[in-house]
PDB file of C-alpha atoms and ligand atoms in Angstrom:
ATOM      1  CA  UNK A 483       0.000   0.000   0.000  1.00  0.00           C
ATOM      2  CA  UNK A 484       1.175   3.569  -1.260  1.00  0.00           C
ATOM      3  CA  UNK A 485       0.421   6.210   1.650  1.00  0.00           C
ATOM      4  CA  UNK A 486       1.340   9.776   0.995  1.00  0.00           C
ATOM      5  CA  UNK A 487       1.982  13.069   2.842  1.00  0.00           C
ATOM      6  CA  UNK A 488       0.846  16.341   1.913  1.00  0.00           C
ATOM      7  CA  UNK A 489       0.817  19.689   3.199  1.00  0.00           C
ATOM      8  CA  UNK A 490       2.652  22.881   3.371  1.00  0.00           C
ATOM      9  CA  UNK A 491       5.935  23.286   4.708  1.00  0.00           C
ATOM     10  CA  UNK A 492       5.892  23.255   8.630  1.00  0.00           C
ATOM     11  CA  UNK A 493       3.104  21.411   8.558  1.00  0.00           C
ATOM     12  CA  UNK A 494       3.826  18.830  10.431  1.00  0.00           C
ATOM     13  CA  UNK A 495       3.896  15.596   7.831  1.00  0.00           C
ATOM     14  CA  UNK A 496       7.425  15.114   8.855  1.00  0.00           C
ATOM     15  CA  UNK A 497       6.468  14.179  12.383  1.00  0.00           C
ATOM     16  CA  UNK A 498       3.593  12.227  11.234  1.00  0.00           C
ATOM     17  CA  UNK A 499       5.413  10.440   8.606  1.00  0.00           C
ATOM     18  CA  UNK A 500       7.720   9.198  11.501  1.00  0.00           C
ATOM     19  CA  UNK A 501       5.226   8.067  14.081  1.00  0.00           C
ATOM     20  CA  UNK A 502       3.190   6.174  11.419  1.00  0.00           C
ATOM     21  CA  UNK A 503       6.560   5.030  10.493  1.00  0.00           C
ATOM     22  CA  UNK A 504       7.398   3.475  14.034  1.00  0.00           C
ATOM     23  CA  UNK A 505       3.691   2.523  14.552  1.00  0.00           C
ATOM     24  CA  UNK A 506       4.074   0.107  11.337  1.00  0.00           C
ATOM     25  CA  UNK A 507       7.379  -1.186  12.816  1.00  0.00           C
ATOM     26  CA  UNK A 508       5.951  -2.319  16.126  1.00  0.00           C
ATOM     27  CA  UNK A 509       3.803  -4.149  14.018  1.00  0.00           C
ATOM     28  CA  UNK A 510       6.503  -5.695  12.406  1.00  0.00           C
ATOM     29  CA  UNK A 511       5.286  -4.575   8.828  1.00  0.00           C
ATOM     30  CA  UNK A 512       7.566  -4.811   5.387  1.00  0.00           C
ATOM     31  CA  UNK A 513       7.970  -0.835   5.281  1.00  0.00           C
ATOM     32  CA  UNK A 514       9.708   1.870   3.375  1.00  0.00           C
ATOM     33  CA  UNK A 515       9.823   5.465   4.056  1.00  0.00           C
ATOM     34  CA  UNK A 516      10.871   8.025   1.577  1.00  0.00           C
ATOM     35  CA  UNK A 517      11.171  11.917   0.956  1.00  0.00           C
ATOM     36  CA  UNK A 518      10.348  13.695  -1.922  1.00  0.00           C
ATOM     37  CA  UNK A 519      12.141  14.837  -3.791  1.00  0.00           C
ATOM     38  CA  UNK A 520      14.750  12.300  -3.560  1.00  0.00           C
ATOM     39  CA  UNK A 521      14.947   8.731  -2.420  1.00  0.00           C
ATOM     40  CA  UNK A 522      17.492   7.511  -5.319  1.00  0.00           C
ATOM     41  CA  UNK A 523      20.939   8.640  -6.199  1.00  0.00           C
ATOM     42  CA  UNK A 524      19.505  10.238  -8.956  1.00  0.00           C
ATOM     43  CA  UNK A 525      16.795  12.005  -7.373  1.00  0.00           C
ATOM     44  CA  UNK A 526      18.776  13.232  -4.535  1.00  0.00           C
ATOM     45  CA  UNK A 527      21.362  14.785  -6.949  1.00  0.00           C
ATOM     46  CA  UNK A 528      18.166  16.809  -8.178  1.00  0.00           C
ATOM     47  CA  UNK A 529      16.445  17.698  -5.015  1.00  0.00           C
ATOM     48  CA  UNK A 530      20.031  19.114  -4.273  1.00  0.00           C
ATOM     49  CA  UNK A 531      19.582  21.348  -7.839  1.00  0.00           C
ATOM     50  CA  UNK A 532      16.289  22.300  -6.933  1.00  0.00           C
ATOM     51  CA  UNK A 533      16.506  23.025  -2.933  1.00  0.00           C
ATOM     52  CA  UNK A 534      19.973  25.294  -3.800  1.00  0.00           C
ATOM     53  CA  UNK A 535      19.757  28.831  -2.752  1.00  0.00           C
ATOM     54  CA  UNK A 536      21.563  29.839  -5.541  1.00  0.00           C
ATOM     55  CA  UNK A 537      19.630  28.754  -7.948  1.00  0.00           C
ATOM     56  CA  UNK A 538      16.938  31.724  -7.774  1.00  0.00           C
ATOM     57  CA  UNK A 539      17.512  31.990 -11.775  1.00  0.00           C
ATOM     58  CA  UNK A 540      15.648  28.601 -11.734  1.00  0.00           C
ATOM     59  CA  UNK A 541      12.409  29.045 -13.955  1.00  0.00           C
ATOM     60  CA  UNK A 542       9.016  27.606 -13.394  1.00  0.00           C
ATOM     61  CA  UNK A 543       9.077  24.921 -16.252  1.00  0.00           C
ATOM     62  CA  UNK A 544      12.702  23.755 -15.367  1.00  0.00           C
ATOM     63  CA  UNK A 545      11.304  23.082 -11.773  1.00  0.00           C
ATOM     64  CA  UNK A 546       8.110  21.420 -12.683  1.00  0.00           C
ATOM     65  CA  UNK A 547       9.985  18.960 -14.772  1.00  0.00           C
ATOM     66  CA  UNK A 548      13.075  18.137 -12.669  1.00  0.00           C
ATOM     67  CA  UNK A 549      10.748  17.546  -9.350  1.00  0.00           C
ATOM     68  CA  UNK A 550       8.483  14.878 -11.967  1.00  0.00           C
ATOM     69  CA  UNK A 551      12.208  13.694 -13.346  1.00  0.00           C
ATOM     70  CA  UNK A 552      12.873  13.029  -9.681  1.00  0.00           C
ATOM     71  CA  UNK A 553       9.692  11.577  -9.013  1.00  0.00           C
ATOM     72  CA  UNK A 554       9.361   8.990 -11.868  1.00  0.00           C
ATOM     73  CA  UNK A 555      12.943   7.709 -10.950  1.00  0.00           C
ATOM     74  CA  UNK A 556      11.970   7.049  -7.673  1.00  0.00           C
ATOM     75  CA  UNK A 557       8.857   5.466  -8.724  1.00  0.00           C
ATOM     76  CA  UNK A 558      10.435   2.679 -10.819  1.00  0.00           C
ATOM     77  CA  UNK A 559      13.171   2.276  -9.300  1.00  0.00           C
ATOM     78  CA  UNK A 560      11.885   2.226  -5.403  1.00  0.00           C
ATOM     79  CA  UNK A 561       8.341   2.123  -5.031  1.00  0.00           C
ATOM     80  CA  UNK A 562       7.141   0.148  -7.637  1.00  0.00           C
ATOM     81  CA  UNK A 563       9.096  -2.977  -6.907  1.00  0.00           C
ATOM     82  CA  UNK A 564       8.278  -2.387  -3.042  1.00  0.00           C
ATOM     83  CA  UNK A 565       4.725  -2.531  -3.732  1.00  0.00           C
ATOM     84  CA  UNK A 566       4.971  -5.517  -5.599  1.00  0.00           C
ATOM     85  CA  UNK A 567       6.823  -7.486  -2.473  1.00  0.00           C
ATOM     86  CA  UNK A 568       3.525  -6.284  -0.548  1.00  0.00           C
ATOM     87  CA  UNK A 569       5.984  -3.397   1.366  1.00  0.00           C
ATOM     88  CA  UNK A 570       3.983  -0.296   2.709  1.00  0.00           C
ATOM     89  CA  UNK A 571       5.389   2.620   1.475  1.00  0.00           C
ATOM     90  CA  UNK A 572       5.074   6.042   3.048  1.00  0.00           C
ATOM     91  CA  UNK A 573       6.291   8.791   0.853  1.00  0.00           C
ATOM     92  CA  UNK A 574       6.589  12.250   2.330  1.00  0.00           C
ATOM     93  CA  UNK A 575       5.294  14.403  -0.415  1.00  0.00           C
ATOM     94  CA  UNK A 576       4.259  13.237  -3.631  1.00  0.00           C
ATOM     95  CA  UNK A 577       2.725  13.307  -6.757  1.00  0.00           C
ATOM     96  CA  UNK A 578       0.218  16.274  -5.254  1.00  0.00           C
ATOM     97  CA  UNK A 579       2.338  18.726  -4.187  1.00  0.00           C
ATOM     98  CA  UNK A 580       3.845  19.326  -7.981  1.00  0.00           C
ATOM     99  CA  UNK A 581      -0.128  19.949  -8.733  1.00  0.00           C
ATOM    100  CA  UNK A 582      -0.662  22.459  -5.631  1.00  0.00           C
ATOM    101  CA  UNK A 583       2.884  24.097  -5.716  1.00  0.00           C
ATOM    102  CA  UNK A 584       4.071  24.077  -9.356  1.00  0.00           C
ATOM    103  CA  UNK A 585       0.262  24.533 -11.001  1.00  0.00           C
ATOM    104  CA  UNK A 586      -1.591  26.452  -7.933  1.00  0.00           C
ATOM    105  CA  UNK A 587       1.470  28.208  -6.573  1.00  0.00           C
ATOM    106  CA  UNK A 588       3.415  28.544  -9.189  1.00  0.00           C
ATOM    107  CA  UNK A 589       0.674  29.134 -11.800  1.00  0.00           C
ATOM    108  CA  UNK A 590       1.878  26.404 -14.171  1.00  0.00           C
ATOM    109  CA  UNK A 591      -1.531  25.066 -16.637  1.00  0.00           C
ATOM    110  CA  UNK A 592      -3.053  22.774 -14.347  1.00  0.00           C
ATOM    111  CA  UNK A 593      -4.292  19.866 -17.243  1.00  0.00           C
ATOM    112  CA  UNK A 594      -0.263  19.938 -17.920  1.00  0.00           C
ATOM    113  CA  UNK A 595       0.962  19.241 -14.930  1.00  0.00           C
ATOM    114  CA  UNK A 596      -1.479  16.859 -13.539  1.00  0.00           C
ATOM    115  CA  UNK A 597      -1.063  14.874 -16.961  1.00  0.00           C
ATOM    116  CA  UNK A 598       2.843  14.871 -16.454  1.00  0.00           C
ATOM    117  CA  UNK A 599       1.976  13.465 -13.012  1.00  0.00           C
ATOM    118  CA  UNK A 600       0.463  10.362 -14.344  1.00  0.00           C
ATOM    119  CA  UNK A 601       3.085  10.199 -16.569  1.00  0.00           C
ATOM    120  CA  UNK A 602       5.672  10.659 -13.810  1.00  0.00           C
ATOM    121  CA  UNK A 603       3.704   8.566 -11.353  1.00  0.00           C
ATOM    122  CA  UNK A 604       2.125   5.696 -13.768  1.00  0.00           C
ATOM    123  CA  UNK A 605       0.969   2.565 -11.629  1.00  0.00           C
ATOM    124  CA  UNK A 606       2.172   4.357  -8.389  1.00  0.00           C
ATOM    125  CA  UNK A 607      -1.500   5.821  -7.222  1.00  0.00           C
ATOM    126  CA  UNK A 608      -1.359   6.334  -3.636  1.00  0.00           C
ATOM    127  CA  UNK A 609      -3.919   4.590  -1.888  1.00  0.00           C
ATOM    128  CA  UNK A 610      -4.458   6.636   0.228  1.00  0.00           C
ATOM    129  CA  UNK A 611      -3.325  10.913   0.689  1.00  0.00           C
ATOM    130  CA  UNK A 612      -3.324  12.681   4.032  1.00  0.00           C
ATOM    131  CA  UNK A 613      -3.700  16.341   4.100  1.00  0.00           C
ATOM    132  CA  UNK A 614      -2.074  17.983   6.859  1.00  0.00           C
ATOM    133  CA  UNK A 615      -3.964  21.594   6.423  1.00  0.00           C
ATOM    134  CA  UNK A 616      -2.723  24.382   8.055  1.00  0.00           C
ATOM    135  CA  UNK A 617      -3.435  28.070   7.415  1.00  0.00           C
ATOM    136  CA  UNK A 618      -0.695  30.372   5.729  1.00  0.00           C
ATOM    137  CA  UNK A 619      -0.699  32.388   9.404  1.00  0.00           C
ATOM    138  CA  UNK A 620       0.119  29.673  11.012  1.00  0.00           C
ATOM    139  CA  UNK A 621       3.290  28.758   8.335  1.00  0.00           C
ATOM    140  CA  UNK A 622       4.694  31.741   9.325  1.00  0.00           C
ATOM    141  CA  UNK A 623       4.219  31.535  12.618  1.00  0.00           C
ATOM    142  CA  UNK A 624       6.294  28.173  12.516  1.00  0.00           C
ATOM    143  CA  UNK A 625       9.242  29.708  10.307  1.00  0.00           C
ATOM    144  CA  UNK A 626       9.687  32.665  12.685  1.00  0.00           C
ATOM    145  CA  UNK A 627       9.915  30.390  15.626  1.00  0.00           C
ATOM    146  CA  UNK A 628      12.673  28.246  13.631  1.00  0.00           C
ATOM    147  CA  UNK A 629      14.545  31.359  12.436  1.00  0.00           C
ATOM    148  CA  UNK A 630      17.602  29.517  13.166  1.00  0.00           C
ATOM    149  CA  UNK A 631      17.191  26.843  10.327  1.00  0.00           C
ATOM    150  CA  UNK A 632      17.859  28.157   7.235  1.00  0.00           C
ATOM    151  CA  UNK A 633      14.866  28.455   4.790  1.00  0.00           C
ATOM    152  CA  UNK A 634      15.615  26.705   1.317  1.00  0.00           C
ATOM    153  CA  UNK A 635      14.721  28.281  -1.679  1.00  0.00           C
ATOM    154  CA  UNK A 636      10.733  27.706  -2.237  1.00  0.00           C
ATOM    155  CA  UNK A 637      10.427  28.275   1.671  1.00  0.00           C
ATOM    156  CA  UNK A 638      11.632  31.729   1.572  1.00  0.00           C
ATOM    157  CA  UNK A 639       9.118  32.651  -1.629  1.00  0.00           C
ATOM    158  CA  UNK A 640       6.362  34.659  -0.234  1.00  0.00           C
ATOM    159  CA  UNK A 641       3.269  33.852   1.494  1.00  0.00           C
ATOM    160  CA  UNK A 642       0.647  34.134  -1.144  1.00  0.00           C
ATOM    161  CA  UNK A 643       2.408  31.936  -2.947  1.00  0.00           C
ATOM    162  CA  UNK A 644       1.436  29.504   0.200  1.00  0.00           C
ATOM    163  CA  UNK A 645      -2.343  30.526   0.309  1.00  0.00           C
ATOM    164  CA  UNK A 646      -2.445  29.616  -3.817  1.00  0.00           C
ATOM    165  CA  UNK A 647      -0.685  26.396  -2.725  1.00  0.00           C
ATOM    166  CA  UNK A 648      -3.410  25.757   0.201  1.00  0.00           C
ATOM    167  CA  UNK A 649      -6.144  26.349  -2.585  1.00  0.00           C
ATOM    168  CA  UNK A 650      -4.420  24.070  -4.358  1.00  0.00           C
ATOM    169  CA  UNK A 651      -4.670  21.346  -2.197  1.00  0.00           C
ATOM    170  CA  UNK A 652      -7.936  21.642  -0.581  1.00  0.00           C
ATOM    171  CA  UNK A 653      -9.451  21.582  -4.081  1.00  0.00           C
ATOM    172  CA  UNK A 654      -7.569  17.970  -4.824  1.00  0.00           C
ATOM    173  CA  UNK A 655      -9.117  16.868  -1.609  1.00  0.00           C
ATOM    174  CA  UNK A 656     -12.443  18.260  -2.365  1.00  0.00           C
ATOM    175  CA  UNK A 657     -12.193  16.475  -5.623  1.00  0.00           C
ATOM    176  CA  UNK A 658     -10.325  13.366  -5.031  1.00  0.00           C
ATOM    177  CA  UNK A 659     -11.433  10.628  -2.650  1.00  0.00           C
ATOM    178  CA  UNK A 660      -8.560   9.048  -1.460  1.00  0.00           C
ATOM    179  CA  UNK A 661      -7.407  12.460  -0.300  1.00  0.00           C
ATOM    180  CA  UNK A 662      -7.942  12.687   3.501  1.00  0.00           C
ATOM    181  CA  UNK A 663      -8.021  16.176   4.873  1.00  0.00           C
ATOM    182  CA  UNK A 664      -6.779  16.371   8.337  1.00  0.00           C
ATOM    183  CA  UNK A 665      -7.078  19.468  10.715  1.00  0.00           C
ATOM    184  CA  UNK A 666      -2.801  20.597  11.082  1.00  0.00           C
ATOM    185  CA  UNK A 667      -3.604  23.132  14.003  1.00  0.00           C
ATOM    186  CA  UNK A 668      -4.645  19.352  16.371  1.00  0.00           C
ATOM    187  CA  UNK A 669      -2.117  17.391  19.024  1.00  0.00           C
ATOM    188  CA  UNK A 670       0.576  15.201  17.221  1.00  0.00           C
ATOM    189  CA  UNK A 671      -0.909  12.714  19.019  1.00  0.00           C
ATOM    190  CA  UNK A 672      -4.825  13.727  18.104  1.00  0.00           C
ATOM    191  CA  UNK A 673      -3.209  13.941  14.201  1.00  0.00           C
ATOM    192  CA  UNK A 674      -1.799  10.482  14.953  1.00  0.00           C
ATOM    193  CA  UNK A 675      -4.840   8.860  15.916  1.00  0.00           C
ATOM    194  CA  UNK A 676      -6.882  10.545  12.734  1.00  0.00           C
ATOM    195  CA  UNK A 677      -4.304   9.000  10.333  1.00  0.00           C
ATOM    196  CA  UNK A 678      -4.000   5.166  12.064  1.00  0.00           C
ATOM    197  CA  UNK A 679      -7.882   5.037  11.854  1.00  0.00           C
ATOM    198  CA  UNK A 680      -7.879   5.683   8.760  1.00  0.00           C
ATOM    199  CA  UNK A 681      -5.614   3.638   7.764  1.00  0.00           C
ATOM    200  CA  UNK A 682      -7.295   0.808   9.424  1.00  0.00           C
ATOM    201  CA  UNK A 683     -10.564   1.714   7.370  1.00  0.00           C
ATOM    202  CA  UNK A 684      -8.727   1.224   4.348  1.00  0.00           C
ATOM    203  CA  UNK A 685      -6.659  -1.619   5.392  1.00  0.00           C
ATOM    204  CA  UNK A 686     -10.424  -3.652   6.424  1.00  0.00           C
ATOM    205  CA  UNK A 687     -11.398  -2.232   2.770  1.00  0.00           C
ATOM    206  CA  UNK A 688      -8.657  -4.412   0.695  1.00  0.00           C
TER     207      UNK A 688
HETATM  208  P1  LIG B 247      10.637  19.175   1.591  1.00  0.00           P
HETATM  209  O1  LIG B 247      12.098  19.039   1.749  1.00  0.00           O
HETATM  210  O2  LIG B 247       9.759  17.993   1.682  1.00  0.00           O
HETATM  211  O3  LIG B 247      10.199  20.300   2.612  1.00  0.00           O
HETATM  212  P2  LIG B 247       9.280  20.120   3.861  1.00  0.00           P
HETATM  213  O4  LIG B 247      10.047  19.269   4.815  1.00  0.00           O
HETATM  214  O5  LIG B 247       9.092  21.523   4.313  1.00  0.00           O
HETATM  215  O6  LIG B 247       8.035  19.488   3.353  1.00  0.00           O
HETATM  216  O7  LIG B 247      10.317  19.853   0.216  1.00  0.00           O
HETATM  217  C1  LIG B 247      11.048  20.942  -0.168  1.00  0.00           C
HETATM  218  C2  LIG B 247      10.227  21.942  -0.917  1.00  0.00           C
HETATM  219  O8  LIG B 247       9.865  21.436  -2.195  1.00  0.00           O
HETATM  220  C3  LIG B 247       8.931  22.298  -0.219  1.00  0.00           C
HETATM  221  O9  LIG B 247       8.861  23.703  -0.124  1.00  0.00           O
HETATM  222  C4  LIG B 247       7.870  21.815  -1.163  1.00  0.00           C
HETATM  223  C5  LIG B 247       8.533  21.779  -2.491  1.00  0.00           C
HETATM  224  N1  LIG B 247       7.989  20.810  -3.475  1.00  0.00           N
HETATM  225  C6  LIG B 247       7.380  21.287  -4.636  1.00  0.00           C
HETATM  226  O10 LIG B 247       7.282  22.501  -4.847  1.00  0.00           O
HETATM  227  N2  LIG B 247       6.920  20.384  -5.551  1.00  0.00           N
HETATM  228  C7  LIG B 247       7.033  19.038  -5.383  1.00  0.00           C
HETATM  229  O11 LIG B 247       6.595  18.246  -6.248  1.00  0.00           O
HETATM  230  C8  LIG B 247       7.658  18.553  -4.159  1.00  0.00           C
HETATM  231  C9  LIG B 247       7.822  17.096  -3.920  1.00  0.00           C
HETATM  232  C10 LIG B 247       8.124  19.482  -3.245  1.00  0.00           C
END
């Protein structure tokens, strides 16, 4: 089973992917955990292209296609086979955040991009997507508390660039049904319990 991560930055999916990640281990469950972008050799060296901070001649197009070269690496050459030895994978980020960020943010054509997802993505459909919404107030209230980490290069792009993103993804998960919307501003532990019940539905489903 393919579960992915989705959310703005600060979010929280980070902490979530790792308790989910621990919870499946106590179970002793085949399990793979992977970021986005990267998770190859290949897809690492371009997450390191796209996350430089020098880079801020990048243009939209370039970035749209090297974070969907990144991703269809890692889906052949990682997730696919996983899948097929019955592993769950969890992928932090996916498929969904080049439609919120490089189509709603970035104001790339939306039929475009979500057609070079499916290209990028092909059998990989996620079984099930967990959206960890949080308003665009409370993203910068996160990055001013964690001043001391330095922002990458998307994070330091402005903040209605985020609320376009947010639009972006509450309209997949208005429109898609595996998309699970879950309230970011709850406990770690209340955002926990959401996202192992859920799973459990879908797990009694198959
Ligand atoms: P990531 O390192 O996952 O940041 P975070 O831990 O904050 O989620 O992702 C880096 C940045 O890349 C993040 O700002 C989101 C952005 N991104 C896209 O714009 N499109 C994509 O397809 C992906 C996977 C990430």
């Amino acid at each position: 089973m393919l579960i992915t991560f989705e959310g703005l930055d600060f979010c929280g999916k980070s902490t979530q992917v790792q308790l989910l990640e621990n919870y499946f281990k106590k179970q002793n469950k085949k399990i793979i955990v992977i970021r986005e972008p990267g998770g190859t050799q290949i897809s690492e060296k371009i997450r390191k292209i796209l996350l430089d901070r020098n880079h801020s001649e990048m243009k939209d197009e370039t970035e749209v296609l090297l974070f969907s070269a990144s991703r269809a690496q890692l889906v052949r050459e990682v997730i696919l086979p996983a899948l097929k030895e019955n592993y769950f994978v969890i992928s932090d980020r996916f498929h969904d955040s080049s439609i919120a960020y490089q189509s709603f943010g970035r104001e790339l054509n939306f039929d475009f991009v979500v057609q070079l997802q499916k290209f990028a993505i092909g059998e990989a459909i996620p079984a099930i997507t967990f959206f960890i919404d949080i308003p665009v107030e409370e993203v910068a209230k996160r990055m001013s508390k964690v001043k001391h980490i330095e922002l990458d290069r998307i994070e330091t792009s402005r903040l209605d660039f985020y609320e376009r993103v947010r639009k972006g993804y509450l309209y997949l998960a208005e429109n898609e049904k595996r998309i699970k919307l879950i309230d970011g501003t709850l406990s770690i532990e209340e955002i926990h319990m959401q996202i192992i019940s859920e799973i459990e539905k879908q797990l009694e489903r198959n």
